[in-house]
mmCIF file of C-alpha atoms in Angstrom:
data_model
loop_
_atom_site.group_PDB
_atom_site.id
_atom_site.type_symbol
_atom_site.label_atom_id
_atom_site.label_comp_id
_atom_site.label_asym_id
_atom_site.label_seq_id
_atom_site.Cartn_x
_atom_site.Cartn_y
_atom_site.Cartn_z
ATOM 1 C CA MET N 278 -11.787 11.607 9.811
ATOM 2 C CA ARG N 279 -9.475 14.242 11.232
ATOM 3 C CA LEU N 280 -6.819 15.502 8.829
ATOM 4 C CA PHE N 281 -4.066 16.758 11.150
ATOM 5 C CA HIS N 282 -2.524 15.563 14.410
ATOM 6 C CA ILE N 283 -1.044 18.735 15.921
ATOM 7 C CA CYS N 284 1.670 17.904 18.462
ATOM 8 C CA THR N 285 3.674 20.226 20.708
ATOM 9 C CA ILE N 286 6.244 19.780 23.464
ATOM 10 C CA ALA N 287 5.619 22.699 25.826
ATOM 11 C CA ASN N 288 7.218 24.028 28.996
ATOM 12 C CA LYS N 289 5.144 27.240 29.099
ATOM 13 C CA LEU N 290 1.508 26.230 29.163
ATOM 14 C CA PRO N 291 0.006 29.745 28.768
ATOM 15 C CA GLN N 292 2.098 30.198 25.617
ATOM 16 C CA TYR N 293 0.921 26.820 24.335
ATOM 17 C CA GLU N 294 -2.720 27.786 24.924
ATOM 18 C CA GLN N 295 -2.147 31.011 22.985
ATOM 19 C CA MET N 296 -0.630 29.010 20.139
ATOM 20 C CA LYS N 297 -3.493 26.506 20.119
ATOM 21 C CA MET N 298 -6.094 29.270 20.113
ATOM 22 C CA SER N 299 -4.429 30.890 17.105
ATOM 23 C CA PHE N 300 -4.625 27.534 15.285
ATOM 24 C CA ILE N 301 -8.297 27.075 16.119
ATOM 25 C CA GLU N 302 -9.098 30.632 15.009
ATOM 26 C CA ALA N 303 -7.255 29.896 11.732
ATOM 27 C CA GLY N 304 -9.551 26.952 11.017
ATOM 28 C CA PHE N 305 -7.717 24.071 12.699
ATOM 29 C CA ASP N 306 -10.739 23.180 14.843
ATOM 30 C CA GLU N 307 -10.976 20.052 16.946
ATOM 31 C CA VAL N 308 -13.437 18.435 14.561
ATOM 32 C CA ARG N 309 -10.838 18.350 11.768
ATOM 33 C CA CYS N 310 -7.707 18.187 13.946
ATOM 34 C CA ARG N 311 -6.449 16.331 17.011
ATOM 35 C CA TYR N 312 -4.216 18.161 19.489
ATOM 36 C CA SER N 313 -1.595 16.477 21.676
ATOM 37 C CA LEU N 314 0.326 18.369 24.357
ATOM 38 C CA PHE N 315 3.532 16.901 25.787
ATOM 39 C CA ASP N 316 3.849 18.706 29.081
ATOM 40 C CA ASN N 317 7.366 19.690 30.182
ATOM 41 C CA SER N 318 6.202 22.468 32.480
ATOM 42 C CA GLU N 319 7.423 20.685 35.617
ATOM 43 C CA GLU N 320 10.459 18.882 34.160
ATOM 44 C CA ASN N 321 11.867 17.780 30.808
ATOM 45 C CA ILE N 322 10.040 14.486 30.449
ATOM 46 C CA TYR N 323 9.811 14.690 26.664
ATOM 47 C CA GLU N 324 12.404 15.398 23.984
ATOM 48 C CA PRO N 325 11.650 15.671 20.256
ATOM 49 C CA TYR N 326 13.407 12.635 18.735
ATOM 50 C CA SER N 327 11.741 9.911 20.783
ATOM 51 C CA THR N 328 8.525 11.898 21.148
ATOM 52 C CA PHE N 329 8.081 12.256 17.410
ATOM 53 C CA ASN N 330 8.702 8.533 16.907
ATOM 54 C CA ALA N 331 6.075 7.719 19.534
ATOM 55 C CA ILE N 332 3.623 10.122 17.872
ATOM 56 C CA HIS N 333 4.205 8.600 14.466
ATOM 57 C CA SER N 334 3.670 5.066 15.711
ATOM 58 C CA THR N 335 0.166 5.892 17.017
ATOM 59 C CA THR N 336 -1.098 8.595 14.627
ATOM 60 C CA ILE N 337 -3.991 7.670 12.340
ATOM 61 C CA GLU N 338 -4.392 11.135 10.804
ATOM 62 C CA PRO N 339 -2.877 11.635 7.304
ATOM 63 C CA TYR N 340 -0.595 14.466 8.489
ATOM 64 C CA ILE N 341 1.359 15.258 11.644
ATOM 65 C CA ILE N 342 2.051 18.892 12.519
ATOM 66 C CA PHE N 343 4.988 18.949 14.953
ATOM 67 C CA CYS N 344 5.463 22.512 16.108
ATOM 68 C CA HIS N 345 6.848 24.807 18.797
ATOM 69 C CA GLN N 346 4.736 26.365 21.521
ATOM 70 C CA ASP N 347 5.940 29.852 20.501
ATOM 71 C CA ILE N 348 4.303 30.185 17.089
ATOM 72 C CA LEU N 349 1.111 32.003 16.127
ATOM 73 C CA LEU N 350 -1.063 31.641 13.060
ATOM 74 C CA ASN N 351 -1.699 35.370 12.753
ATOM 75 C CA GLN N 352 -0.431 36.151 9.245
ATOM 76 C CA GLY N 353 -3.587 35.255 7.314
ATOM 77 C CA HIS N 354 -2.719 31.643 6.463
ATOM 78 C CA GLY N 355 -4.764 28.862 8.020
ATOM 79 C CA PHE N 356 -6.389 25.469 7.498
ATOM 80 C CA SER N 357 -7.672 26.017 3.952
ATOM 81 C CA ARG N 358 -4.337 27.500 2.856
ATOM 82 C CA LEU N 359 -2.358 24.522 4.165
ATOM 83 C CA VAL N 360 -4.736 22.007 2.560
ATOM 84 C CA GLU N 361 -4.378 23.877 -0.750
ATOM 85 C CA LEU N 362 -0.577 23.713 -0.491
ATOM 86 C CA LEU N 363 -0.625 19.991 0.315
ATOM 87 C CA GLU N 364 -2.838 19.263 -2.681
ATOM 88 C CA GLU N 365 -0.539 21.337 -4.910
ATOM 89 C CA LEU N 366 2.547 19.511 -3.681
ATOM 90 C CA ASP N 367 0.900 16.114 -4.137
ATOM 91 C CA ARG N 368 0.507 17.014 -7.803
ATOM 92 C CA LEU N 369 4.046 18.384 -8.170
ATOM 93 C CA ASP N 370 5.871 15.717 -6.165
ATOM 94 C CA PRO N 371 3.890 12.841 -4.604
ATOM 95 C CA LYS N 372 7.130 11.642 -2.959
ATOM 96 C CA TRP N 373 7.307 14.526 -0.510
ATOM 97 C CA ALA N 374 7.540 13.613 3.181
ATOM 98 C CA VAL N 375 8.364 16.682 5.323
ATOM 99 C CA LEU N 376 7.414 20.358 4.923
ATOM 100 C CA GLY N 377 8.378 23.476 6.849
ATOM 101 C CA ASN N 378 8.750 27.235 6.603
ATOM 102 C CA ALA N 379 12.546 27.654 6.682
ATOM 103 C CA GLY N 380 15.494 25.629 5.404
ATOM 104 C CA TYR N 381 18.396 25.442 2.967
ATOM 105 C CA ASN N 382 18.065 24.265 -0.608
ATOM 106 C CA ASN N 383 20.710 22.309 -2.490
ATOM 107 C CA SER N 384 22.342 25.556 -3.655
ATOM 108 C CA TYR N 385 22.794 26.526 0.034
ATOM 109 C CA GLU N 386 20.295 29.376 -0.264
ATOM 110 C CA TYR N 387 18.175 30.152 2.787
ATOM 111 C CA ILE N 388 14.514 29.631 1.890
ATOM 112 C CA LEU N 389 11.931 30.895 4.355
ATOM 113 C CA LYS N 390 8.459 32.305 4.775
ATOM 114 C CA ILE N 391 8.161 33.477 8.350
ATOM 115 C CA THR N 392 7.906 36.500 10.626
ATOM 116 C CA ASP N 393 10.342 36.246 13.540
ATOM 117 C CA PRO N 394 12.559 38.386 15.828
ATOM 118 C CA ASN N 395 15.540 37.900 13.495
ATOM 119 C CA CYS N 396 13.734 39.972 10.851
ATOM 120 C CA THR N 397 15.223 37.789 8.125
ATOM 121 C CA PRO N 398 13.934 38.798 4.675
ATOM 122 C CA ASN N 399 11.539 36.236 3.218
ATOM 123 C CA TRP N 400 12.475 34.318 0.088
ATOM 124 C CA THR N 401 11.553 36.162 -3.092
ATOM 125 C CA GLY N 402 11.733 33.158 -5.452
ATOM 126 C CA ASP N 403 9.226 30.449 -6.193
ATOM 127 C CA PHE N 404 7.526 28.150 -3.690
ATOM 128 C CA PRO N 405 7.598 25.302 -2.921
ATOM 129 C CA GLN N 406 11.393 24.968 -2.708
ATOM 130 C CA ARG N 407 13.047 21.596 -2.224
ATOM 131 C CA VAL N 408 15.469 21.643 0.729
ATOM 132 C CA HIS N 409 17.887 19.382 2.612
ATOM 133 C CA SER N 410 17.255 20.919 6.056
ATOM 134 C CA LEU N 411 14.348 22.495 7.915
ATOM 135 C CA ASP N 412 13.746 24.637 10.977
ATOM 136 C CA GLU N 413 11.905 22.936 13.843
ATOM 137 C CA ASN N 414 9.345 25.658 14.606
ATOM 138 C CA PHE N 415 6.706 24.210 12.249
ATOM 139 C CA LEU N 416 6.830 20.830 10.491
ATOM 140 C CA VAL N 417 4.223 18.962 8.480
ATOM 141 C CA VAL N 418 4.995 15.262 8.044
ATOM 142 C CA LYS N 419 3.077 12.886 5.785
ATOM 143 C CA SER N 420 2.147 9.925 7.990
ATOM 144 C CA SER N 421 2.120 7.413 5.131
ATOM 145 C CA ALA N 422 5.785 8.154 4.302
ATOM 146 C CA ASN N 423 6.714 6.321 7.518
ATOM 147 C CA ILE N 424 9.556 8.733 8.318
ATOM 148 C CA GLY N 425 10.990 8.837 11.830
ATOM 149 C CA CYS N 426 13.878 10.340 13.758
ATOM 150 C CA SER N 427 17.157 8.491 14.208
ATOM 151 C CA LEU N 428 17.090 6.217 17.238
ATOM 152 C CA GLU N 429 20.717 7.116 18.069
ATOM 153 C CA LEU N 430 19.874 10.779 18.683
ATOM 154 C CA THR N 431 18.199 12.706 21.471
ATOM 155 C CA GLY N 432 17.781 16.327 22.552
ATOM 156 C CA PHE N 433 16.137 19.524 21.333
ATOM 157 C CA HIS N 434 18.148 20.399 18.214
ATOM 158 C CA PHE N 435 18.625 19.140 14.628
ATOM 159 C CA TYR N 436 15.639 16.777 14.688
ATOM 160 C CA ALA N 437 14.053 18.474 11.654
ATOM 161 C CA THR N 438 17.231 18.067 9.601
ATOM 162 C CA ASP N 439 17.456 14.491 10.865
ATOM 163 C CA LEU N 440 13.920 13.882 9.579
ATOM 164 C CA CYS N 441 14.919 15.398 6.232
ATOM 165 C CA LEU N 442 17.948 13.129 5.878
ATOM 166 C CA ASN N 443 15.968 10.058 6.877
ATOM 167 C CA ALA N 444 13.351 11.030 4.290
ATOM 168 C CA THR N 445 16.035 11.402 1.613
ATOM 169 C CA LEU N 446 17.514 8.041 2.577
ATOM 170 C CA LYS N 447 14.125 6.456 1.805
ATOM 171 C CA GLY N 448 13.711 8.276 -1.523
ATOM 172 C CA TYR N 449 11.428 11.068 -0.322
ATOM 173 C CA SER N 450 11.820 14.838 -0.606
ATOM 174 C CA CYS N 451 11.364 17.824 1.712
ATOM 175 C CA TYR N 452 10.163 21.353 0.995
ATOM 176 C CA VAL N 453 9.724 24.864 2.316
ATOM 177 C CA ILE N 454 6.190 26.014 1.526
ATOM 178 C CA ASP N 455 4.508 29.415 1.422
ATOM 179 C CA PHE N 456 2.702 29.081 4.742
ATOM 180 C CA HIS N 457 3.215 32.269 6.729
ATOM 181 C CA LEU N 458 3.151 32.378 10.533
ATOM 182 C CA THR N 459 4.863 34.215 13.396
ATOM 183 C CA HIS N 460 7.668 32.617 15.403
ATOM 184 C CA LEU N 461 8.363 34.418 18.682
ATOM 185 C CA SER N 462 11.872 33.072 19.376
ATOM 186 C CA LYS N 463 15.349 33.700 17.945
ATOM 187 C CA GLY N 464 16.611 30.231 18.860
ATOM 188 C CA ASN N 465 19.110 29.191 21.497
ATOM 189 C CA LEU N 466 22.749 28.311 20.772
ATOM 190 C CA ASN N 467 23.644 26.878 24.179
ATOM 191 C CA GLN N 468 26.162 24.135 24.983
ATOM 192 C CA ALA N 469 23.525 21.474 24.418
ATOM 193 C CA PHE N 470 23.279 22.659 20.799
ATOM 194 C CA TRP N 471 26.958 21.940 20.146
ATOM 195 C CA ASP N 472 26.832 18.625 22.015
ATOM 196 C CA ILE N 473 23.903 17.433 19.891
ATOM 197 C CA GLN N 474 25.627 18.637 16.723
ATOM 198 C CA ALA N 475 28.583 16.389 17.540
ATOM 199 C CA MET N 476 26.232 13.417 18.019
ATOM 200 C CA PHE N 477 24.391 14.312 14.830
ATOM 201 C CA GLN N 478 27.601 14.351 12.794
ATOM 202 C CA LYS N 479 28.731 11.043 14.261
ATOM 203 C CA ARG N 480 25.398 9.430 13.360
ATOM 204 C CA TRP N 481 25.290 10.778 9.780
ATOM 205 C CA ASN N 482 28.953 10.528 8.714
ATOM 206 C CA SER N 483 28.469 6.856 7.924
ATOM 207 C CA GLU N 484 25.793 7.565 5.294
ATOM 208 C CA PHE N 485 27.870 9.870 3.090
ATOM 209 C CA ASN N 486 30.996 9.957 0.996
ATOM 210 C CA PHE N 487 31.028 13.749 0.681
ATOM 211 C CA CYS N 488 28.320 16.174 1.713
ATOM 212 C CA TYR N 489 27.840 19.630 3.197
ATOM 213 C CA ILE N 490 24.644 20.227 5.163
ATOM 214 C CA LYS N 491 23.556 23.704 6.231
ATOM 215 C CA THR N 492 20.892 24.165 8.889
ATOM 216 C CA PRO N 493 18.592 27.117 9.621
ATOM 217 C CA MET N 494 20.769 28.005 12.631
ATOM 218 C CA ARG N 495 23.440 28.842 9.994
ATOM 219 C CA THR N 496 25.659 25.933 11.038
ATOM 220 C CA VAL N 497 27.463 24.026 8.285
ATOM 221 C CA MET N 498 28.452 20.399 8.719
ATOM 222 C CA PHE N 499 30.682 18.328 6.469
ATOM 223 C CA LEU N 500 29.613 14.679 6.540
ATOM 224 C CA SER N 501 31.738 11.809 5.268
ATOM 225 C CA LYS N 502 32.555 8.223 6.213
ATOM 226 C CA HIS N 503 36.154 8.944 5.161
ATOM 227 C CA ARG N 504 38.252 10.440 7.966
ATOM 228 C CA PRO N 505 40.855 12.085 5.648
ATOM 229 C CA LEU N 506 38.064 13.943 3.829
ATOM 230 C CA ARG N 507 36.600 15.088 7.147
ATOM 231 C CA HIS N 508 40.031 16.303 8.218
ATOM 232 C CA ILE N 509 40.292 18.493 5.112
ATOM 233 C CA PHE N 510 36.777 19.613 4.244
ATOM 234 C CA ALA N 511 35.443 20.226 7.771
ATOM 235 C CA ARG N 512 37.993 23.015 8.275
ATOM 236 C CA GLY N 513 36.372 26.429 8.487
ATOM 237 C CA ARG N 514 38.423 28.031 5.713
ATOM 238 C CA VAL N 515 37.896 25.110 3.337
ATOM 239 C CA THR N 516 34.162 25.103 4.026
ATOM 240 C CA GLN N 517 33.963 28.839 3.390
ATOM 241 C CA TRP N 518 35.930 28.462 0.149
ATOM 242 C CA CYS N 519 33.685 25.628 -1.064
ATOM 243 C CA LEU N 520 30.396 27.393 -0.329
ATOM 244 C CA SER N 521 31.183 31.068 -0.922
ATOM 245 C CA ASN N 522 32.502 30.852 -4.490
ATOM 246 C CA ARG N 523 29.551 30.510 -6.858
ATOM 247 C CA SER N 524 31.142 28.205 -9.417
ATOM 248 C CA ILE N 525 32.747 25.977 -6.783
ATOM 249 C CA ARG N 526 29.523 25.926 -4.778
ATOM 250 C CA ALA N 527 27.604 24.721 -7.845
ATOM 251 C CA PHE N 528 30.047 21.842 -8.290
ATOM 252 C CA VAL N 529 29.941 20.963 -4.577
ATOM 253 C CA SER N 530 26.135 21.078 -4.610
ATOM 254 C CA PHE N 531 25.891 18.746 -7.601
ATOM 255 C CA PHE N 532 28.395 16.322 -6.112
ATOM 256 C CA CYS N 533 26.786 16.346 -2.667
ATOM 257 C CA HIS N 534 23.181 16.049 -3.643
ATOM 258 C CA ASN N 535 23.455 13.658 -6.568
ATOM 259 C CA ASN N 536 26.041 11.220 -5.189
ATOM 260 C CA ARG N 537 25.729 11.485 -1.441
ATOM 261 C CA MET N 538 23.931 8.372 -0.225
ATOM 262 C CA ILE N 539 25.681 5.003 -0.112
#
């Protein structure tokens, strides 16, 4: 039986082929893995939210890898390394559901293991690190956790964080792992990004009393079903005050991540 279903939405097919070849050379051969390409080279037929849900509904492999076309497995980590990390995490926390290589933990620290154009220093603490958000460039999802994207959302941003929150809602956890690869893009903060963020906040406000979420694009969102709290705590200065002061941040983190779901 194949172990991984490796899925990519691609609009640059030569880049996708380069990515796939790097996976195969790193041990993700087509005997042990199934590859699915969702071709947007002519037009945007596929978007991540609905595409991931369709993938999950038909995947028989134990793990889904949902990744960008612009990554390369050229940092020495490959199939055997990822299997080792999955086995380790199964021992540490069998209730994990989603893994990645960059995200924010509950202390709002940026945890990552990646080489990219932003030249962000890699995390120097322990791995794996439990997080509340993940970057979309490389995701590993446990098929048996039955985690999907929110049906209310669409587009090309925030779907990894959406998966994380849906996992948390079902009692699962998410982690950044020490799986090193190269990501060739800096990301794209276009108008669509801000439009999807507004939809994301509208969808998730109803699940929280009080919670700050920070994403790998450095955006911070305050989520609450209570409009007066949103009016106060979504303000830029209040957010900065809550998350920049160490003692206040510790209190906010405890309150958010121990009492957030209703």
